[in-house]
Short mmCIF file of C-alpha atoms in Angstrom, two decimals:
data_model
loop_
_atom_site.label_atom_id
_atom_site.label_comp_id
_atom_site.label_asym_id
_atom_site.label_seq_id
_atom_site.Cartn_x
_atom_site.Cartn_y
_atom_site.Cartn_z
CA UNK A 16 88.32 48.05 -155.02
CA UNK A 17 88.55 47.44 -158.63
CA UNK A 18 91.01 49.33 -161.16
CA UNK A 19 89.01 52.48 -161.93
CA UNK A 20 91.29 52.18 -165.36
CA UNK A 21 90.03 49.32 -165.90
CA UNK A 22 86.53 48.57 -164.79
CA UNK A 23 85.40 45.05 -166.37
CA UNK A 24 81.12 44.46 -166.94
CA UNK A 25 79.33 42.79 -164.25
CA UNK A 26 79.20 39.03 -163.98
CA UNK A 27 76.22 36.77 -162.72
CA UNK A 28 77.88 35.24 -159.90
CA UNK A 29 79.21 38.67 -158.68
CA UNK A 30 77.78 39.97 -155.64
CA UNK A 31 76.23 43.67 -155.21
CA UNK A 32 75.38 45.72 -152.10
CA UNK A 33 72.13 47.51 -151.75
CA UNK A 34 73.12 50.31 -148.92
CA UNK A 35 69.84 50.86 -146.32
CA UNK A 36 69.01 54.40 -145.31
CA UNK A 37 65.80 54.34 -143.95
CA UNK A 38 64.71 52.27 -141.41
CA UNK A 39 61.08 51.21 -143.33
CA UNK A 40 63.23 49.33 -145.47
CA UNK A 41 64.11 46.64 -143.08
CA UNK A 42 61.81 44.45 -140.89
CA UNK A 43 62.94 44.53 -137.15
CA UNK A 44 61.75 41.26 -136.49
CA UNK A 45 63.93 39.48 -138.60
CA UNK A 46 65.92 41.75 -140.54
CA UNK A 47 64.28 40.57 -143.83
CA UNK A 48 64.62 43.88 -146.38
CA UNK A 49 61.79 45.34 -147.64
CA UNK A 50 60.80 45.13 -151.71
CA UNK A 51 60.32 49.03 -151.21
CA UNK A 52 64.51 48.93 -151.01
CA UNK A 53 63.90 47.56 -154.68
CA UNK A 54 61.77 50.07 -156.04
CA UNK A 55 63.63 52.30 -158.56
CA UNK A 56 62.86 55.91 -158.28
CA UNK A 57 63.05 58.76 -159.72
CA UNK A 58 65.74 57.24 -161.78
CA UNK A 59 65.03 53.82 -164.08
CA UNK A 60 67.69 52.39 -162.23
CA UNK A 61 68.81 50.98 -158.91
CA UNK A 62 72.51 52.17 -157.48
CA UNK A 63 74.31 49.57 -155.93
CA UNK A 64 77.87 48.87 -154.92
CA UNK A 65 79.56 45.16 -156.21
CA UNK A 66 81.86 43.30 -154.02
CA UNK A 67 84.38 42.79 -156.34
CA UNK A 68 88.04 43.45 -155.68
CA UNK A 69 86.54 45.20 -152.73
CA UNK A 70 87.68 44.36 -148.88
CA UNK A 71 84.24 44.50 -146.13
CA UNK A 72 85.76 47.46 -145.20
CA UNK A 73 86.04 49.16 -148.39
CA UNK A 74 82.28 47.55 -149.26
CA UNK A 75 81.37 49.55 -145.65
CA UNK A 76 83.48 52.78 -146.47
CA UNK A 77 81.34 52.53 -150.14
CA UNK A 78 78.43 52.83 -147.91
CA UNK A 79 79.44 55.01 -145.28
CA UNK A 80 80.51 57.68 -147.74
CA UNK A 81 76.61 57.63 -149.54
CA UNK A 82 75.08 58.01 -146.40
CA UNK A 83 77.39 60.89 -145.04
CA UNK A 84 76.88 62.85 -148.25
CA UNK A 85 72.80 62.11 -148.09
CA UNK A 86 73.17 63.22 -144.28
CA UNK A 87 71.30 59.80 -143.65
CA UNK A 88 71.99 56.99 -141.29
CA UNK A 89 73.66 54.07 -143.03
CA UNK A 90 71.25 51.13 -141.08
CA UNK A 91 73.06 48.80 -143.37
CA UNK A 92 73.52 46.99 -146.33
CA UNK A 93 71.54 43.81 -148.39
CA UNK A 94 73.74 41.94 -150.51
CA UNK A 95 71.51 39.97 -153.92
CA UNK A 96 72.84 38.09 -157.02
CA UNK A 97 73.78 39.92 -160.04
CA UNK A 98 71.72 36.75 -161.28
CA UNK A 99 68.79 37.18 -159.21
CA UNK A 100 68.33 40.20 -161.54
CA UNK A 101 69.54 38.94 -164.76
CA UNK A 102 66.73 36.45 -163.94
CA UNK A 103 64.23 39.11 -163.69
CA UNK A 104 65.19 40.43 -167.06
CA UNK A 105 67.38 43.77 -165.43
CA UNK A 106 70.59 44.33 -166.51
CA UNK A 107 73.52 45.24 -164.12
CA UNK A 108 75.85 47.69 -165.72
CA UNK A 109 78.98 49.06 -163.89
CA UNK A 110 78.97 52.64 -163.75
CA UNK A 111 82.14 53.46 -161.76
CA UNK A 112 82.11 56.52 -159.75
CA UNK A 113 85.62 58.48 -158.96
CA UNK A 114 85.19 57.60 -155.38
CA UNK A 115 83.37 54.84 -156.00
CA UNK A 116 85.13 52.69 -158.92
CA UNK A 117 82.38 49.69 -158.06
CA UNK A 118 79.54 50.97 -158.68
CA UNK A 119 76.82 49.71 -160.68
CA UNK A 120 73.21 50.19 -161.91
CA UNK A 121 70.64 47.78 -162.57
CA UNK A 122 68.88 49.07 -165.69
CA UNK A 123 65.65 47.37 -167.60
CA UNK A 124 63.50 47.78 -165.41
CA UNK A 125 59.21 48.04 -166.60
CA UNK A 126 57.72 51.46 -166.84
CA UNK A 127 54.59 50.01 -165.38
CA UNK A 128 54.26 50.10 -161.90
CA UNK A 129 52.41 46.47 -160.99
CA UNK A 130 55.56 45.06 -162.67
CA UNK A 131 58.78 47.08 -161.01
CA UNK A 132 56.66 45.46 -157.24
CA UNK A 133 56.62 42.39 -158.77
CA UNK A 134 60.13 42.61 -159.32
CA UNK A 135 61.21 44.21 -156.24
CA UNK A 136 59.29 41.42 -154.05
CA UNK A 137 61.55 39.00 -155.89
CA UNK A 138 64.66 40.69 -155.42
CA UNK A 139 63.97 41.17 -152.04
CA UNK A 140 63.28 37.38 -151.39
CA UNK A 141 66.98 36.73 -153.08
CA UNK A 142 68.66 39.68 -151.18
CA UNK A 143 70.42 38.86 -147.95
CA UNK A 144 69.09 39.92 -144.73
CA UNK A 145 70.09 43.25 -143.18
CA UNK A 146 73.93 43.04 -142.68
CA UNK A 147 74.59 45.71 -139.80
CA UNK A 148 77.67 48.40 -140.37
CA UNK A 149 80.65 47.88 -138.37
CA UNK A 150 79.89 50.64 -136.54
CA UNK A 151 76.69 49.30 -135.07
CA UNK A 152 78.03 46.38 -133.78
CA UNK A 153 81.44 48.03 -132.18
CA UNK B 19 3.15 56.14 -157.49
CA UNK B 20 3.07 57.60 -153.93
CA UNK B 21 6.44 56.60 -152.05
CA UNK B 22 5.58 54.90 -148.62
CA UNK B 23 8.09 55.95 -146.16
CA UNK B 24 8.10 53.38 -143.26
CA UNK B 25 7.97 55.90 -140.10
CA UNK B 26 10.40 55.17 -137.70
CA UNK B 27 7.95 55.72 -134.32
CA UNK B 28 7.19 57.99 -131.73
CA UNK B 29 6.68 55.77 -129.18
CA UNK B 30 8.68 55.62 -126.11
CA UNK B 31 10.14 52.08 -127.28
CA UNK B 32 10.68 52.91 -131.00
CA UNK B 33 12.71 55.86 -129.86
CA UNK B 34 14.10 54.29 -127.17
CA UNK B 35 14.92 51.32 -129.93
CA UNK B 36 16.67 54.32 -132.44
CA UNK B 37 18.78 56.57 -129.97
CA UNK B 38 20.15 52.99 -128.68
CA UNK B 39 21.28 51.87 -132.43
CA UNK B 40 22.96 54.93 -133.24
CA UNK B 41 24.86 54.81 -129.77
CA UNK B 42 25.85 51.15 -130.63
CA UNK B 43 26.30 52.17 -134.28
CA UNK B 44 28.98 54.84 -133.08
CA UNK B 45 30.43 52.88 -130.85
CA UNK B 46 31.16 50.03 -132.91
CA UNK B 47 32.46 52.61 -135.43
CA UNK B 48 35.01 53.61 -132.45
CA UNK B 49 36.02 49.98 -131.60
CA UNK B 50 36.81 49.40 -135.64
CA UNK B 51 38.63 52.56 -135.98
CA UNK B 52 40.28 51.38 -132.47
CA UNK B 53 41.47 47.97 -133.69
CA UNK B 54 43.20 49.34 -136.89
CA UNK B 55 45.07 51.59 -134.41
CA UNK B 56 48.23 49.97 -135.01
CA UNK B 57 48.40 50.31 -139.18
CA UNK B 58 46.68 53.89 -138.39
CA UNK B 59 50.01 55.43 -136.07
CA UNK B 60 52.45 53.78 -138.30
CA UNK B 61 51.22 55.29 -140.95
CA UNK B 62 51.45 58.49 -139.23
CA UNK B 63 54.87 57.37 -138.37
CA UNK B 64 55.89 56.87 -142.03
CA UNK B 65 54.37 59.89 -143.60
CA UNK B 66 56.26 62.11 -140.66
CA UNK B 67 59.80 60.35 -142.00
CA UNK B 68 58.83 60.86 -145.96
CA UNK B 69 57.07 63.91 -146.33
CA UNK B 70 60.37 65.39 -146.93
CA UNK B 71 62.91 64.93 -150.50
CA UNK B 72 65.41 62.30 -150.47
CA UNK B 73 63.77 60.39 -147.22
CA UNK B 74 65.86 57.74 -148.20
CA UNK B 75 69.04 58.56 -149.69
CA UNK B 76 68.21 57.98 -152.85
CA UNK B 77 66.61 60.91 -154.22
CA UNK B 78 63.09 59.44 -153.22
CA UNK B 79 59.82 61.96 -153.98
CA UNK B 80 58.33 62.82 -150.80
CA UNK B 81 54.96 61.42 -150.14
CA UNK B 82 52.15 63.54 -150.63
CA UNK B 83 48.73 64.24 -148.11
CA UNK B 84 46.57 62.79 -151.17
CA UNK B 85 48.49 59.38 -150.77
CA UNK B 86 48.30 59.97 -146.75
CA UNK B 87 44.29 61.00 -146.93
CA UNK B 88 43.80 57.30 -149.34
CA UNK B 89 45.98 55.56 -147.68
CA UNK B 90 43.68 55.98 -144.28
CA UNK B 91 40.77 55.49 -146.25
CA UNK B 92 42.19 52.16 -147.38
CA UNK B 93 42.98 51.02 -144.22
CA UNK B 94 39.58 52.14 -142.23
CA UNK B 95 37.94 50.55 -145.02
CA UNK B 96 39.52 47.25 -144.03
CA UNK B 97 36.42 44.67 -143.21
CA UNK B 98 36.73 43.85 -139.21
CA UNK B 99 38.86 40.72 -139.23
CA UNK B 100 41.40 41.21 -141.45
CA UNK B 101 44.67 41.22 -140.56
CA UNK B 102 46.21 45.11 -139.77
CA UNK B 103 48.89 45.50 -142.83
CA UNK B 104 52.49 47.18 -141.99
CA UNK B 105 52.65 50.64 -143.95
CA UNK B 106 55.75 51.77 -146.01
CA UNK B 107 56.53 54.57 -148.34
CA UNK B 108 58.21 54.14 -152.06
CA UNK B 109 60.24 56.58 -153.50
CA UNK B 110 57.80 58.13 -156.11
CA UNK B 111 55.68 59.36 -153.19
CA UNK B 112 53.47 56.48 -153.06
CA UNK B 113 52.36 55.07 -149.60
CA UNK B 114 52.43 51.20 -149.16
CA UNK B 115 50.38 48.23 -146.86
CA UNK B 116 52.38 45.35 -146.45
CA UNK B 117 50.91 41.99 -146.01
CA UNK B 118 54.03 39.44 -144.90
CA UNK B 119 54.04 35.92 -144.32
CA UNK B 120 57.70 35.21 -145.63
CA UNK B 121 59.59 36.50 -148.60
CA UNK B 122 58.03 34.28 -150.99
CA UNK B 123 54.42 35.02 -149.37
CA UNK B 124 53.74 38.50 -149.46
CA UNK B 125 51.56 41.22 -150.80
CA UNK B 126 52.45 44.44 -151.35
CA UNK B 127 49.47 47.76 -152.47
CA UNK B 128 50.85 50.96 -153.34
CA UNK B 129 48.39 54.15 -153.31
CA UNK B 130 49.02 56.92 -155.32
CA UNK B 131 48.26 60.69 -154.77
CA UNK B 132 45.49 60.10 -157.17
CA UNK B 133 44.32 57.12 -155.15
CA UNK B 134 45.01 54.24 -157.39
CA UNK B 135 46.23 51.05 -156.08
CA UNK B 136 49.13 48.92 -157.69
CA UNK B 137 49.37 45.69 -156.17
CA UNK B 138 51.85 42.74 -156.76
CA UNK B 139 51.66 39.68 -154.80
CA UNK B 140 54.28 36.13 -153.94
CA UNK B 141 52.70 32.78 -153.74
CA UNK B 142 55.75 30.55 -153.79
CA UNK B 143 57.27 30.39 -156.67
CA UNK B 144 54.08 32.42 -158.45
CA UNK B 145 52.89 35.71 -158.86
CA UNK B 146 50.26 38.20 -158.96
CA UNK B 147 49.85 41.90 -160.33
CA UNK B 148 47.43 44.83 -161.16
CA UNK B 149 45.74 47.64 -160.68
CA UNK B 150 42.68 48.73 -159.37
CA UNK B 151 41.09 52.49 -158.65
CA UNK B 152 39.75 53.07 -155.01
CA UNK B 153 36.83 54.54 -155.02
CA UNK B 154 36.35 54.15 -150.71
CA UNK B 155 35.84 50.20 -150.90
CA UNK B 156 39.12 47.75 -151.26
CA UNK B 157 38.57 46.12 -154.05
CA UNK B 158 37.66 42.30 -153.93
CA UNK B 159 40.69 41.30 -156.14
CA UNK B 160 42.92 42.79 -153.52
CA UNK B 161 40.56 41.09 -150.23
CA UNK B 162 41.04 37.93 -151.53
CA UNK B 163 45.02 38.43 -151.96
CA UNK B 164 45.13 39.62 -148.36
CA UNK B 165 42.96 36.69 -147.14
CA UNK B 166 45.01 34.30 -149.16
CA UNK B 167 48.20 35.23 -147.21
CA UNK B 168 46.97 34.40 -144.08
CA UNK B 169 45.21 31.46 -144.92
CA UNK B 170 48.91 29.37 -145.97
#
């Protein structure tokens, strides 16, 4: 995981995790995620974990931890493009967490409604399909 | 100016001819409200996973009856024919119908508690978005999005 003394901003080319917690947020069929993963509520911003520094197994223990503390199922994860949403006009800002020193937020997003679906259908076209925890593969 | 009100008959046949239609009429009301069957217990589905806080780990707003009591409006309301959408939930409380080709076909509605629809839409490398009140019909805006998905 990165340095939480020294946290550097998010680059384009880095890649973030989206964590999955509900199983509406994936389709079964093809494990394509949902735009409603994309859709940031209550808070103007989306959480997300990046990849850098991080092992898969730290990027899983990330995950692991959020659901355990929500006392939710972690289904899995989508990984998107820090660019994917620069392109969309969001911002990605690291906002390390003490157990968490890769976190991030992706900020900017439209106060109107029509726009943040338009946004999360595009996100969710650039996001990777449903990559399935360690644990549900063992 | 008298109104003339066409009487319906009291004949045999022309009663015959009326208790008939409203049998048909209800049962063709059944068969619709069977076809969307599928949307109908999903939706049931969703609302029984985010009625409550924090459905999805996020802090989400749990989804409210009003969006549940639209949200089966909008899809009985659905002209015979048109493809069944697959419901979701958002995490302001709103209820959503899905309408999924591929990633860069889709259409998504939201319904809010105080049953207006947001809508965005992917046609390739194009896009569509707006609002529209529901008043008990889908609006045409949003029919011709849905047929335009599964016409590609």
């Amino acid at each position: 995981m990165i340095d939480p003394n020294q946290v550097p901003p998010v680059e384009e080319a880095e890649m973030l995790a989206r964590y999955v917690m509900q199983s509406g947020h994936f389709r079964q069929s093809d494990l394509t995620v949902k735009p409603n993963l994309f859709i940031p509520h209550p808070y103007q911003e989306l959480s997300v974990t990046r990849h850098r520094d991080a092992s898969e197994t730290e990027i899983w223990a990330a995950g692991e931890d959020v659901a355990t503390q929500q006392q939710k199922r972690l289904y899995g994860r989508a990984d998107i493009q820090a660019r994917a949403c620069i392109a969309e006009s969001l911002r990605v800002t690291a906002k390390p967490f003490p157990n968490n020193p890769n976190h991030a937020d992706i900020e900017g997003w439209s106060s109107q409604k029509q726009d943040q679906k338009a946004i999360a259908l595009k996100l969710a076209d650039a996001a990777s399909q449903l990559k399935l925890p360690p644990s549900a593969t063992a | 100016m008298t109104a003339t009100i066409l009487p319906k008959g009291n004949t045999p046949t022309a009663q015959y001819l009326d208790q008939t239609s409203q049998e048909m009429g209800h049962h063709f009301q059944a068969s619709a409200t069977f076809s969307k069957l599928p949307a109908l217990n999903e939706l049931v589905t969703v609302w029984e996973e985010c009625k409550r806080p924090n459905w999805d780990g996020y802090d989400a707003l749990p989804v409210q009856s009003a969006a549940l009591a639209y949200t089966y409006l909008l899809i009985e309301a659905l002209p015979l024919g048109f493809p069944l959408p697959t419901i979701g939930a958002e995490p302001d409380g709103h209820l959503t119908l899905e309408w999924y080709r591929h990633s860069r076909w889709i259409l998504s509605v939201s319904i809010s508690p105080e049953g207006t629809l947001y809508y965005a839409a992917l046609f390739g490398n194009s896009d569509v978005r707006g609002s529209e009140p529901f008043f008990g019909d889908i609006p045409k805006s949003i029919l011709d999005l849905i047929q335009r998905i599964h016409i590609a």
